[in-house]
């Protein structure tokens, strides 16, 4: 499975779903424990109640998503920045497994999310999942990286496709894509939920990947499906 920086050993990659316009992969050892510590430390001071996109409001607080999140930015001017190194790894993996030809320019930052006992994210799609044509700058894939695993609960369930990551491992990542080669979007197969945490704390790092954004045409202009906000 490709996309490692600096001579990393090959990672075990399992394909859990490839159907219609959807694919789901589970990747072992995508992040090191040290990288996870760095991301959690970087996010902790900025944690705020997680938001969702609702009717043109990119930052609506939701009842079906109760967790805390903070954005963590890559420093592209620092050649050794660990966050930038991980972002490049995410996009290399994505391009190896989709052929989308994505670039890091203009993309969303990492969203580092903490779930405490009882917290969950109910079933949702990250982008469009109604079979419509992909809109410019809409999300096409997600990398969900597990940085701290709950003592009980807290798995990821793909509610309409029967795929479950029931007991994630530290450093594992679930990668899923939802735009077909015909240019149309998945129909609900990548709908997923963050199952309630029963005990302990769960930390995940999410990269939402968009097709069509760039340095002069950044993600903030568009809702997750590619609808123009301004």
JSON list of C-alpha atoms in Angstrom, two decimals:
[
{"chain": "A", "resi": 1, "resn": "UNK", "atom": "CA", "xyz": [0.00, 0.00, 0.00]},
{"chain": "A", "resi": 2, "resn": "UNK", "atom": "CA", "xyz": [1.75, 3.21, -1.13]},
{"chain": "A", "resi": 3, "resn": "UNK", "atom": "CA", "xyz": [2.20, 6.73, 0.06]},
{"chain": "A", "resi": 4, "resn": "UNK", "atom": "CA", "xyz": [4.77, 6.36, 2.85]},
{"chain": "A", "resi": 5, "resn": "UNK", "atom": "CA", "xyz": [7.33, 9.07, 3.35]},
{"chain": "A", "resi": 6, "resn": "UNK", "atom": "CA", "xyz": [10.95, 8.42, 4.20]},
{"chain": "A", "resi": 7, "resn": "UNK", "atom": "CA", "xyz": [11.27, 4.74, 3.36]},
{"chain": "A", "resi": 8, "resn": "UNK", "atom": "CA", "xyz": [8.46, 3.62, 5.65]},
{"chain": "A", "resi": 9, "resn": "UNK", "atom": "CA", "xyz": [7.82, -0.09, 5.62]},
{"chain": "A", "resi": 10, "resn": "UNK", "atom": "CA", "xyz": [4.90, -1.25, 3.49]},
{"chain": "A", "resi": 11, "resn": "UNK", "atom": "CA", "xyz": [1.62, -1.01, 5.37]},
{"chain": "A", "resi": 12, "resn": "UNK", "atom": "CA", "xyz": [-0.97, -3.73, 5.37]},
{"chain": "A", "resi": 13, "resn": "UNK", "atom": "CA", "xyz": [-3.96, -2.49, 3.38]},
{"chain": "A", "resi": 14, "resn": "UNK", "atom": "CA", "xyz": [-7.26, -4.37, 3.34]},
{"chain": "A", "resi": 15, "resn": "UNK", "atom": "CA", "xyz": [-10.06, -3.48, 0.97]},
{"chain": "A", "resi": 16, "resn": "UNK", "atom": "CA", "xyz": [-13.35, -3.80, 2.86]},
{"chain": "A", "resi": 17, "resn": "UNK", "atom": "CA", "xyz": [-15.67, -2.54, 0.10]},
{"chain": "A", "resi": 18, "resn": "UNK", "atom": "CA", "xyz": [-15.50, -1.80, -3.62]},
{"chain": "A", "resi": 19, "resn": "UNK", "atom": "CA", "xyz": [-18.96, -1.41, -5.07]},
{"chain": "A", "resi": 20, "resn": "UNK", "atom": "CA", "xyz": [-20.54, 1.01, -7.50]},
{"chain": "A", "resi": 21, "resn": "UNK", "atom": "CA", "xyz": [-18.89, 4.37, -6.78]},
{"chain": "A", "resi": 22, "resn": "UNK", "atom": "CA", "xyz": [-17.69, 3.53, -3.26]},
{"chain": "A", "resi": 23, "resn": "UNK", "atom": "CA", "xyz": [-14.56, 1.98, -1.76]},
{"chain": "A", "resi": 24, "resn": "UNK", "atom": "CA", "xyz": [-13.42, 1.45, 1.83]},
{"chain": "A", "resi": 25, "resn": "UNK", "atom": "CA", "xyz": [-9.90, 0.46, 2.88]},
{"chain": "A", "resi": 26, "resn": "UNK", "atom": "CA", "xyz": [-8.41, -0.26, 6.32]},
{"chain": "A", "resi": 27, "resn": "UNK", "atom": "CA", "xyz": [-4.71, 0.61, 6.64]},
{"chain": "A", "resi": 28, "resn": "UNK", "atom": "CA", "xyz": [-2.49, -0.62, 9.48]},
{"chain": "A", "resi": 29, "resn": "UNK", "atom": "CA", "xyz": [0.23, 1.58, 11.00]},
{"chain": "A", "resi": 30, "resn": "UNK", "atom": "CA", "xyz": [-0.68, 4.62, 8.94]},
{"chain": "A", "resi": 31, "resn": "UNK", "atom": "CA", "xyz": [0.43, 6.89, 11.81]},
{"chain": "A", "resi": 32, "resn": "UNK", "atom": "CA", "xyz": [3.10, 6.22, 14.42]},
{"chain": "A", "resi": 33, "resn": "UNK", "atom": "CA", "xyz": [2.27, 6.59, 18.13]},
{"chain": "A", "resi": 34, "resn": "UNK", "atom": "CA", "xyz": [4.58, 9.62, 18.20]},
{"chain": "A", "resi": 35, "resn": "UNK", "atom": "CA", "xyz": [2.70, 11.27, 15.31]},
{"chain": "A", "resi": 36, "resn": "UNK", "atom": "CA", "xyz": [-0.57, 10.65, 17.12]},
{"chain": "A", "resi": 37, "resn": "UNK", "atom": "CA", "xyz": [0.77, 12.24, 20.32]},
{"chain": "A", "resi": 38, "resn": "UNK", "atom": "CA", "xyz": [1.89, 15.28, 18.33]},
{"chain": "A", "resi": 39, "resn": "UNK", "atom": "CA", "xyz": [-1.53, 15.71, 16.69]},
{"chain": "A", "resi": 40, "resn": "UNK", "atom": "CA", "xyz": [-3.43, 15.34, 19.98]},
{"chain": "A", "resi": 41, "resn": "UNK", "atom": "CA", "xyz": [-1.12, 17.83, 21.70]},
{"chain": "A", "resi": 42, "resn": "UNK", "atom": "CA", "xyz": [-1.49, 20.30, 18.85]},
{"chain": "A", "resi": 43, "resn": "UNK", "atom": "CA", "xyz": [-5.29, 20.04, 18.95]},
{"chain": "A", "resi": 44, "resn": "UNK", "atom": "CA", "xyz": [-5.98, 19.99, 22.69]},
{"chain": "A", "resi": 45, "resn": "UNK", "atom": "CA", "xyz": [-5.74, 23.76, 23.45]},
{"chain": "A", "resi": 46, "resn": "UNK", "atom": "CA", "xyz": [-8.17, 24.59, 20.65]},
{"chain": "A", "resi": 47, "resn": "UNK", "atom": "CA", "xyz": [-10.88, 21.98, 21.24]},
{"chain": "A", "resi": 48, "resn": "UNK", "atom": "CA", "xyz": [-14.41, 23.31, 20.77]},
{"chain": "A", "resi": 49, "resn": "UNK", "atom": "CA", "xyz": [-17.78, 21.65, 20.30]},
{"chain": "A", "resi": 50, "resn": "UNK", "atom": "CA", "xyz": [-17.87, 19.88, 16.93]},
{"chain": "A", "resi": 51, "resn": "UNK", "atom": "CA", "xyz": [-19.92, 21.41, 14.13]},
{"chain": "A", "resi": 52, "resn": "UNK", "atom": "CA", "xyz": [-21.66, 20.20, 10.99]},
{"chain": "A", "resi": 53, "resn": "UNK", "atom": "CA", "xyz": [-22.70, 21.86, 7.75]},
{"chain": "A", "resi": 54, "resn": "UNK", "atom": "CA", "xyz": [-26.37, 22.84, 7.87]},
{"chain": "A", "resi": 55, "resn": "UNK", "atom": "CA", "xyz": [-28.14, 24.87, 5.20]},
{"chain": "A", "resi": 56, "resn": "UNK", "atom": "CA", "xyz": [-25.23, 27.02, 4.17]},
{"chain": "A", "resi": 57, "resn": "UNK", "atom": "CA", "xyz": [-23.87, 27.33, 7.73]},
{"chain": "A", "resi": 58, "resn": "UNK", "atom": "CA", "xyz": [-20.52, 25.52, 7.62]},
{"chain": "A", "resi": 59, "resn": "UNK", "atom": "CA", "xyz": [-20.21, 25.66, 11.42]},
{"chain": "A", "resi": 60, "resn": "UNK", "atom": "CA", "xyz": [-23.57, 24.61, 12.87]},
{"chain": "A", "resi": 61, "resn": "UNK", "atom": "CA", "xyz": [-23.51, 22.85, 16.25]},
{"chain": "A", "resi": 62, "resn": "UNK", "atom": "CA", "xyz": [-25.50, 19.65, 15.98]},
{"chain": "A", "resi": 63, "resn": "UNK", "atom": "CA", "xyz": [-27.42, 17.36, 18.28]},
{"chain": "A", "resi": 64, "resn": "UNK", "atom": "CA", "xyz": [-26.42, 14.25, 16.35]},
{"chain": "A", "resi": 65, "resn": "UNK", "atom": "CA", "xyz": [-22.73, 15.01, 16.56]},
{"chain": "A", "resi": 66, "resn": "UNK", "atom": "CA", "xyz": [-21.52, 15.48, 20.13]},
{"chain": "A", "resi": 67, "resn": "UNK", "atom": "CA", "xyz": [-17.76, 15.63, 20.39]},
{"chain": "A", "resi": 68, "resn": "UNK", "atom": "CA", "xyz": [-14.96, 18.21, 20.61]},
{"chain": "A", "resi": 69, "resn": "UNK", "atom": "CA", "xyz": [-12.74, 19.12, 17.68]},
{"chain": "A", "resi": 70, "resn": "UNK", "atom": "CA", "xyz": [-9.89, 21.41, 16.64]},
{"chain": "A", "resi": 71, "resn": "UNK", "atom": "CA", "xyz": [-8.27, 22.08, 13.30]},
{"chain": "A", "resi": 72, "resn": "UNK", "atom": "CA", "xyz": [-4.55, 21.37, 12.99]},
{"chain": "A", "resi": 73, "resn": "UNK", "atom": "CA", "xyz": [-2.75, 23.09, 10.12]},
{"chain": "A", "resi": 74, "resn": "UNK", "atom": "CA", "xyz": [0.33, 21.96, 8.23]},
{"chain": "A", "resi": 75, "resn": "UNK", "atom": "CA", "xyz": [3.23, 24.41, 8.10]},
{"chain": "A", "resi": 76, "resn": "UNK", "atom": "CA", "xyz": [4.22, 24.11, 4.45]},
{"chain": "A", "resi": 77, "resn": "UNK", "atom": "CA", "xyz": [7.16, 26.50, 4.91]},
{"chain": "A", "resi": 78, "resn": "UNK", "atom": "CA", "xyz": [8.85, 24.06, 7.30]},
{"chain": "A", "resi": 79, "resn": "UNK", "atom": "CA", "xyz": [10.29, 21.14, 5.32]},
{"chain": "A", "resi": 80, "resn": "UNK", "atom": "CA", "xyz": [10.31, 18.89, 8.39]},
{"chain": "A", "resi": 81, "resn": "UNK", "atom": "CA", "xyz": [6.86, 19.79, 9.75]},
{"chain": "A", "resi": 82, "resn": "UNK", "atom": "CA", "xyz": [5.31, 16.50, 10.94]},
{"chain": "A", "resi": 83, "resn": "UNK", "atom": "CA", "xyz": [1.76, 17.59, 10.08]},
{"chain": "A", "resi": 84, "resn": "UNK", "atom": "CA", "xyz": [2.74, 18.44, 6.50]},
{"chain": "A", "resi": 85, "resn": "UNK", "atom": "CA", "xyz": [4.47, 15.06, 6.23]},
{"chain": "A", "resi": 86, "resn": "UNK", "atom": "CA", "xyz": [1.27, 13.27, 7.28]},
{"chain": "A", "resi": 87, "resn": "UNK", "atom": "CA", "xyz": [-0.89, 15.35, 4.91]},
{"chain": "A", "resi": 88, "resn": "UNK", "atom": "CA", "xyz": [1.38, 14.39, 2.01]},
{"chain": "A", "resi": 89, "resn": "UNK", "atom": "CA", "xyz": [1.12, 10.74, 3.07]},
{"chain": "A", "resi": 90, "resn": "UNK", "atom": "CA", "xyz": [-2.70, 10.96, 3.09]},
{"chain": "A", "resi": 91, "resn": "UNK", "atom": "CA", "xyz": [-2.84, 12.44, -0.41]},
{"chain": "A", "resi": 92, "resn": "UNK", "atom": "CA", "xyz": [-0.28, 9.98, -1.80]},
{"chain": "A", "resi": 93, "resn": "UNK", "atom": "CA", "xyz": [-2.34, 7.07, -0.46]},
{"chain": "A", "resi": 94, "resn": "UNK", "atom": "CA", "xyz": [-5.54, 8.58, -1.82]},
{"chain": "A", "resi": 95, "resn": "UNK", "atom": "CA", "xyz": [-4.12, 9.07, -5.30]},
{"chain": "A", "resi": 96, "resn": "UNK", "atom": "CA", "xyz": [-2.60, 5.57, -5.34]},
{"chain": "A", "resi": 97, "resn": "UNK", "atom": "CA", "xyz": [-5.99, 4.03, -4.53]},
{"chain": "A", "resi": 98, "resn": "UNK", "atom": "CA", "xyz": [-8.35, 6.28, -6.50]},
{"chain": "A", "resi": 99, "resn": "UNK", "atom": "CA", "xyz": [-6.52, 7.88, -9.42]},
{"chain": "A", "resi": 100, "resn": "UNK", "atom": "CA", "xyz": [-8.24, 11.17, -8.55]},
{"chain": "A", "resi": 101, "resn": "UNK", "atom": "CA", "xyz": [-5.04, 13.19, -8.99]},
{"chain": "A", "resi": 102, "resn": "UNK", "atom": "CA", "xyz": [-5.64, 15.30, -5.88]},
{"chain": "A", "resi": 103, "resn": "UNK", "atom": "CA", "xyz": [-3.22, 18.00, -4.69]},
{"chain": "A", "resi": 104, "resn": "UNK", "atom": "CA", "xyz": [-2.71, 19.37, -1.17]},
{"chain": "A", "resi": 105, "resn": "UNK", "atom": "CA", "xyz": [-3.31, 22.98, -2.26]},
{"chain": "A", "resi": 106, "resn": "UNK", "atom": "CA", "xyz": [-6.49, 24.62, -0.96]},
{"chain": "A", "resi": 107, "resn": "UNK", "atom": "CA", "xyz": [-7.60, 21.55, 1.02]},
{"chain": "A", "resi": 108, "resn": "UNK", "atom": "CA", "xyz": [-9.27, 21.46, 4.43]},
{"chain": "A", "resi": 109, "resn": "UNK", "atom": "CA", "xyz": [-7.00, 21.20, 7.49]},
{"chain": "A", "resi": 110, "resn": "UNK", "atom": "CA", "xyz": [-6.93, 18.13, 9.69]},
{"chain": "A", "resi": 111, "resn": "UNK", "atom": "CA", "xyz": [-9.89, 17.96, 12.07]},
{"chain": "A", "resi": 112, "resn": "UNK", "atom": "CA", "xyz": [-8.73, 16.32, 15.30]},
{"chain": "A", "resi": 113, "resn": "UNK", "atom": "CA", "xyz": [-11.77, 15.05, 17.19]},
{"chain": "A", "resi": 114, "resn": "UNK", "atom": "CA", "xyz": [-12.14, 13.86, 20.78]},
{"chain": "A", "resi": 115, "resn": "UNK", "atom": "CA", "xyz": [-15.03, 11.65, 21.91]},
{"chain": "A", "resi": 116, "resn": "UNK", "atom": "CA", "xyz": [-15.73, 11.13, 25.62]},
{"chain": "A", "resi": 117, "resn": "UNK", "atom": "CA", "xyz": [-17.99, 8.39, 27.07]},
{"chain": "A", "resi": 118, "resn": "UNK", "atom": "CA", "xyz": [-21.48, 8.64, 25.60]},
{"chain": "A", "resi": 119, "resn": "UNK", "atom": "CA", "xyz": [-20.39, 10.79, 22.68]},
{"chain": "A", "resi": 120, "resn": "UNK", "atom": "CA", "xyz": [-21.00, 9.67, 19.10]},
{"chain": "A", "resi": 121, "resn": "UNK", "atom": "CA", "xyz": [-21.50, 10.84, 15.52]},
{"chain": "A", "resi": 122, "resn": "UNK", "atom": "CA", "xyz": [-24.74, 9.50, 14.10]},
{"chain": "A", "resi": 123, "resn": "UNK", "atom": "CA", "xyz": [-24.99, 8.18, 10.50]},
{"chain": "A", "resi": 124, "resn": "UNK", "atom": "CA", "xyz": [-23.97, 10.74, 7.90]},
{"chain": "A", "resi": 125, "resn": "UNK", "atom": "CA", "xyz": [-22.17, 11.15, 4.60]},
{"chain": "A", "resi": 126, "resn": "UNK", "atom": "CA", "xyz": [-19.08, 13.36, 4.43]},
{"chain": "A", "resi": 127, "resn": "UNK", "atom": "CA", "xyz": [-19.89, 14.62, 0.94]},
{"chain": "A", "resi": 128, "resn": "UNK", "atom": "CA", "xyz": [-22.70, 14.05, -1.52]},
{"chain": "A", "resi": 129, "resn": "UNK", "atom": "CA", "xyz": [-23.99, 10.45, -1.46]},
{"chain": "A", "resi": 130, "resn": "UNK", "atom": "CA", "xyz": [-27.10, 10.59, -3.63]},
{"chain": "A", "resi": 131, "resn": "UNK", "atom": "CA", "xyz": [-25.65, 9.46, -6.97]},
{"chain": "A", "resi": 132, "resn": "UNK", "atom": "CA", "xyz": [-25.54, 12.99, -8.37]},
{"chain": "A", "resi": 133, "resn": "UNK", "atom": "CA", "xyz": [-22.67, 14.28, -10.54]},
{"chain": "A", "resi": 134, "resn": "UNK", "atom": "CA", "xyz": [-19.65, 15.47, -8.56]},
{"chain": "A", "resi": 135, "resn": "UNK", "atom": "CA", "xyz": [-19.62, 19.25, -8.11]},
{"chain": "A", "resi": 136, "resn": "UNK", "atom": "CA", "xyz": [-16.36, 21.18, -8.48]},
{"chain": "A", "resi": 137, "resn": "UNK", "atom": "CA", "xyz": [-14.53, 21.37, -5.11]},
{"chain": "A", "resi": 138, "resn": "UNK", "atom": "CA", "xyz": [-16.84, 18.87, -3.41]},
{"chain": "A", "resi": 139, "resn": "UNK", "atom": "CA", "xyz": [-15.41, 16.19, -1.13]},
{"chain": "A", "resi": 140, "resn": "UNK", "atom": "CA", "xyz": [-14.57, 12.87, -2.81]},
{"chain": "A", "resi": 141, "resn": "UNK", "atom": "CA", "xyz": [-12.81, 10.90, -0.06]},
{"chain": "A", "resi": 142, "resn": "UNK", "atom": "CA", "xyz": [-12.05, 10.77, 3.66]},
{"chain": "A", "resi": 143, "resn": "UNK", "atom": "CA", "xyz": [-9.06, 9.53, 5.65]},
{"chain": "A", "resi": 144, "resn": "UNK", "atom": "CA", "xyz": [-10.08, 8.71, 9.23]},
{"chain": "A", "resi": 145, "resn": "UNK", "atom": "CA", "xyz": [-7.03, 8.06, 11.42]},
{"chain": "A", "resi": 146, "resn": "UNK", "atom": "CA", "xyz": [-7.36, 6.48, 14.85]},
{"chain": "A", "resi": 147, "resn": "UNK", "atom": "CA", "xyz": [-5.01, 8.14, 17.36]},
{"chain": "A", "resi": 148, "resn": "UNK", "atom": "CA", "xyz": [-6.48, 6.96, 20.66]},
{"chain": "A", "resi": 149, "resn": "UNK", "atom": "CA", "xyz": [-8.77, 3.99, 20.87]},
{"chain": "A", "resi": 150, "resn": "UNK", "atom": "CA", "xyz": [-11.64, 3.90, 23.37]},
{"chain": "A", "resi": 151, "resn": "UNK", "atom": "CA", "xyz": [-11.53, 1.20, 26.04]},
{"chain": "A", "resi": 152, "resn": "UNK", "atom": "CA", "xyz": [-15.00, 0.13, 24.89]},
{"chain": "A", "resi": 153, "resn": "UNK", "atom": "CA", "xyz": [-17.17, 1.24, 21.96]},
{"chain": "A", "resi": 154, "resn": "UNK", "atom": "CA", "xyz": [-16.13, 3.96, 19.56]},
{"chain": "A", "resi": 155, "resn": "UNK", "atom": "CA", "xyz": [-15.84, 1.94, 16.35]},
{"chain": "A", "resi": 156, "resn": "UNK", "atom": "CA", "xyz": [-16.84, 3.10, 12.87]},
{"chain": "A", "resi": 157, "resn": "UNK", "atom": "CA", "xyz": [-19.85, 1.55, 11.16]},
{"chain": "A", "resi": 158, "resn": "UNK", "atom": "CA", "xyz": [-20.72, 1.97, 7.47]},
{"chain": "A", "resi": 159, "resn": "UNK", "atom": "CA", "xyz": [-24.42, 1.78, 8.07]},
{"chain": "A", "resi": 160, "resn": "UNK", "atom": "CA", "xyz": [-25.70, 0.91, 4.58]},
{"chain": "A", "resi": 161, "resn": "UNK", "atom": "CA", "xyz": [-22.92, -1.42, 3.38]},
{"chain": "A", "resi": 162, "resn": "UNK", "atom": "CA", "xyz": [-22.44, -3.75, 6.35]},
{"chain": "A", "resi": 163, "resn": "UNK", "atom": "CA", "xyz": [-18.78, -2.74, 6.83]},
{"chain": "A", "resi": 164, "resn": "UNK", "atom": "CA", "xyz": [-17.61, -2.25, 10.42]},
{"chain": "A", "resi": 165, "resn": "UNK", "atom": "CA", "xyz": [-14.32, -1.20, 11.97]},
{"chain": "A", "resi": 166, "resn": "UNK", "atom": "CA", "xyz": [-15.38, -2.50, 15.33]},
{"chain": "A", "resi": 167, "resn": "UNK", "atom": "CA", "xyz": [-12.15, -2.34, 17.31]},
{"chain": "A", "resi": 168, "resn": "UNK", "atom": "CA", "xyz": [-9.72, 0.05, 15.62]},
{"chain": "A", "resi": 169, "resn": "UNK", "atom": "CA", "xyz": [-6.03, -0.13, 16.51]},
{"chain": "A", "resi": 170, "resn": "UNK", "atom": "CA", "xyz": [-3.84, 2.84, 17.40]},
{"chain": "A", "resi": 171, "resn": "UNK", "atom": "CA", "xyz": [-2.34, 4.25, 14.20]},
{"chain": "A", "resi": 172, "resn": "UNK", "atom": "CA", "xyz": [-4.81, 2.51, 11.90]},
{"chain": "A", "resi": 173, "resn": "UNK", "atom": "CA", "xyz": [-6.73, 4.49, 9.29]},
{"chain": "A", "resi": 174, "resn": "UNK", "atom": "CA", "xyz": [-9.96, 3.93, 7.41]},
{"chain": "A", "resi": 175, "resn": "UNK", "atom": "CA", "xyz": [-9.87, 5.46, 3.92]},
{"chain": "A", "resi": 176, "resn": "UNK", "atom": "CA", "xyz": [-13.05, 5.73, 1.90]},
{"chain": "A", "resi": 177, "resn": "UNK", "atom": "CA", "xyz": [-13.78, 7.26, -1.47]},
{"chain": "A", "resi": 178, "resn": "UNK", "atom": "CA", "xyz": [-17.19, 8.19, -2.84]},
{"chain": "A", "resi": 179, "resn": "UNK", "atom": "CA", "xyz": [-16.80, 9.45, -6.41]},
{"chain": "A", "resi": 180, "resn": "UNK", "atom": "CA", "xyz": [-16.90, 6.91, -9.22]},
{"chain": "A", "resi": 181, "resn": "UNK", "atom": "CA", "xyz": [-14.73, 7.02, -12.34]},
{"chain": "A", "resi": 182, "resn": "UNK", "atom": "CA", "xyz": [-17.91, 8.00, -14.22]},
{"chain": "A", "resi": 183, "resn": "UNK", "atom": "CA", "xyz": [-17.97, 11.30, -12.29]},
{"chain": "A", "resi": 184, "resn": "UNK", "atom": "CA", "xyz": [-21.03, 10.49, -10.19]},
{"chain": "A", "resi": 185, "resn": "UNK", "atom": "CA", "xyz": [-21.18, 10.10, -6.45]},
{"chain": "A", "resi": 186, "resn": "UNK", "atom": "CA", "xyz": [-21.77, 7.08, -4.25]},
{"chain": "A", "resi": 187, "resn": "UNK", "atom": "CA", "xyz": [-25.34, 6.24, -3.21]},
{"chain": "A", "resi": 188, "resn": "UNK", "atom": "CA", "xyz": [-25.14, 5.90, 0.60]},
{"chain": "A", "resi": 189, "resn": "UNK", "atom": "CA", "xyz": [-22.59, 3.05, 0.70]},
{"chain": "A", "resi": 190, "resn": "UNK", "atom": "CA", "xyz": [-20.10, 5.33, 2.51]},
{"chain": "A", "resi": 191, "resn": "UNK", "atom": "CA", "xyz": [-22.69, 6.61, 4.98]},
{"chain": "A", "resi": 192, "resn": "UNK", "atom": "CA", "xyz": [-21.05, 5.97, 8.35]},
{"chain": "A", "resi": 193, "resn": "UNK", "atom": "CA", "xyz": [-21.36, 6.59, 12.05]},
{"chain": "A", "resi": 194, "resn": "UNK", "atom": "CA", "xyz": [-18.94, 7.02, 14.91]},
{"chain": "A", "resi": 195, "resn": "UNK", "atom": "CA", "xyz": [-20.35, 4.52, 17.39]},
{"chain": "A", "resi": 196, "resn": "UNK", "atom": "CA", "xyz": [-20.86, 5.74, 20.98]},
{"chain": "A", "resi": 197, "resn": "UNK", "atom": "CA", "xyz": [-17.84, 5.54, 23.26]},
{"chain": "A", "resi": 198, "resn": "UNK", "atom": "CA", "xyz": [-18.72, 3.29, 26.22]},
{"chain": "A", "resi": 199, "resn": "UNK", "atom": "CA", "xyz": [-15.50, 3.73, 28.22]},
{"chain": "A", "resi": 200, "resn": "UNK", "atom": "CA", "xyz": [-12.30, 5.71, 27.87]},
{"chain": "A", "resi": 201, "resn": "UNK", "atom": "CA", "xyz": [-11.53, 8.41, 25.32]},
{"chain": "A", "resi": 202, "resn": "UNK", "atom": "CA", "xyz": [-11.33, 8.22, 21.54]},
{"chain": "A", "resi": 203, "resn": "UNK", "atom": "CA", "xyz": [-9.29, 10.55, 19.36]},
{"chain": "A", "resi": 204, "resn": "UNK", "atom": "CA", "xyz": [-9.50, 10.54, 15.57]},
{"chain": "A", "resi": 205, "resn": "UNK", "atom": "CA", "xyz": [-7.84, 12.72, 12.96]},
{"chain": "A", "resi": 206, "resn": "UNK", "atom": "CA", "xyz": [-9.93, 13.36, 9.85]},
{"chain": "A", "resi": 207, "resn": "UNK", "atom": "CA", "xyz": [-8.82, 14.61, 6.46]},
{"chain": "A", "resi": 208, "resn": "UNK", "atom": "CA", "xyz": [-11.62, 15.38, 4.06]},
{"chain": "A", "resi": 209, "resn": "UNK", "atom": "CA", "xyz": [-10.29, 15.41, 0.49]},
{"chain": "A", "resi": 210, "resn": "UNK", "atom": "CA", "xyz": [-11.77, 17.66, -2.18]},
{"chain": "A", "resi": 211, "resn": "UNK", "atom": "CA", "xyz": [-11.43, 17.51, -5.96]},
{"chain": "A", "resi": 212, "resn": "UNK", "atom": "CA", "xyz": [-11.00, 20.83, -7.75]},
{"chain": "A", "resi": 213, "resn": "UNK", "atom": "CA", "xyz": [-9.71, 23.10, -4.96]},
{"chain": "A", "resi": 214, "resn": "UNK", "atom": "CA", "xyz": [-6.39, 24.89, -5.33]},
{"chain": "A", "resi": 215, "resn": "UNK", "atom": "CA", "xyz": [-4.26, 27.72, -4.03]},
{"chain": "A", "resi": 216, "resn": "UNK", "atom": "CA", "xyz": [-6.54, 30.34, -5.58]},
{"chain": "A", "resi": 217, "resn": "UNK", "atom": "CA", "xyz": [-9.78, 28.39, -5.12]},
{"chain": "A", "resi": 218, "resn": "UNK", "atom": "CA", "xyz": [-9.80, 27.21, -1.53]},
{"chain": "A", "resi": 219, "resn": "UNK", "atom": "CA", "xyz": [-12.17, 24.86, 0.30]},
{"chain": "A", "resi": 220, "resn": "UNK", "atom": "CA", "xyz": [-13.78, 27.62, 2.41]},
{"chain": "A", "resi": 221, "resn": "UNK", "atom": "CA", "xyz": [-15.79, 28.80, -0.61]},
{"chain": "A", "resi": 222, "resn": "UNK", "atom": "CA", "xyz": [-17.74, 25.54, -0.83]},
{"chain": "A", "resi": 223, "resn": "UNK", "atom": "CA", "xyz": [-19.94, 23.35, 1.31]},
{"chain": "A", "resi": 224, "resn": "UNK", "atom": "CA", "xyz": [-18.93, 19.66, 1.61]},
{"chain": "A", "resi": 225, "resn": "UNK", "atom": "CA", "xyz": [-20.81, 18.67, -1.56]},
{"chain": "A", "resi": 226, "resn": "UNK", "atom": "CA", "xyz": [-19.30, 21.50, -3.62]},
{"chain": "A", "resi": 227, "resn": "UNK", "atom": "CA", "xyz": [-22.18, 23.96, -3.32]},
{"chain": "A", "resi": 228, "resn": "UNK", "atom": "CA", "xyz": [-20.85, 27.51, -3.58]},
{"chain": "A", "resi": 229, "resn": "UNK", "atom": "CA", "xyz": [-21.06, 29.46, -0.30]},
{"chain": "A", "resi": 230, "resn": "UNK", "atom": "CA", "xyz": [-19.78, 32.83, -1.56]}
]
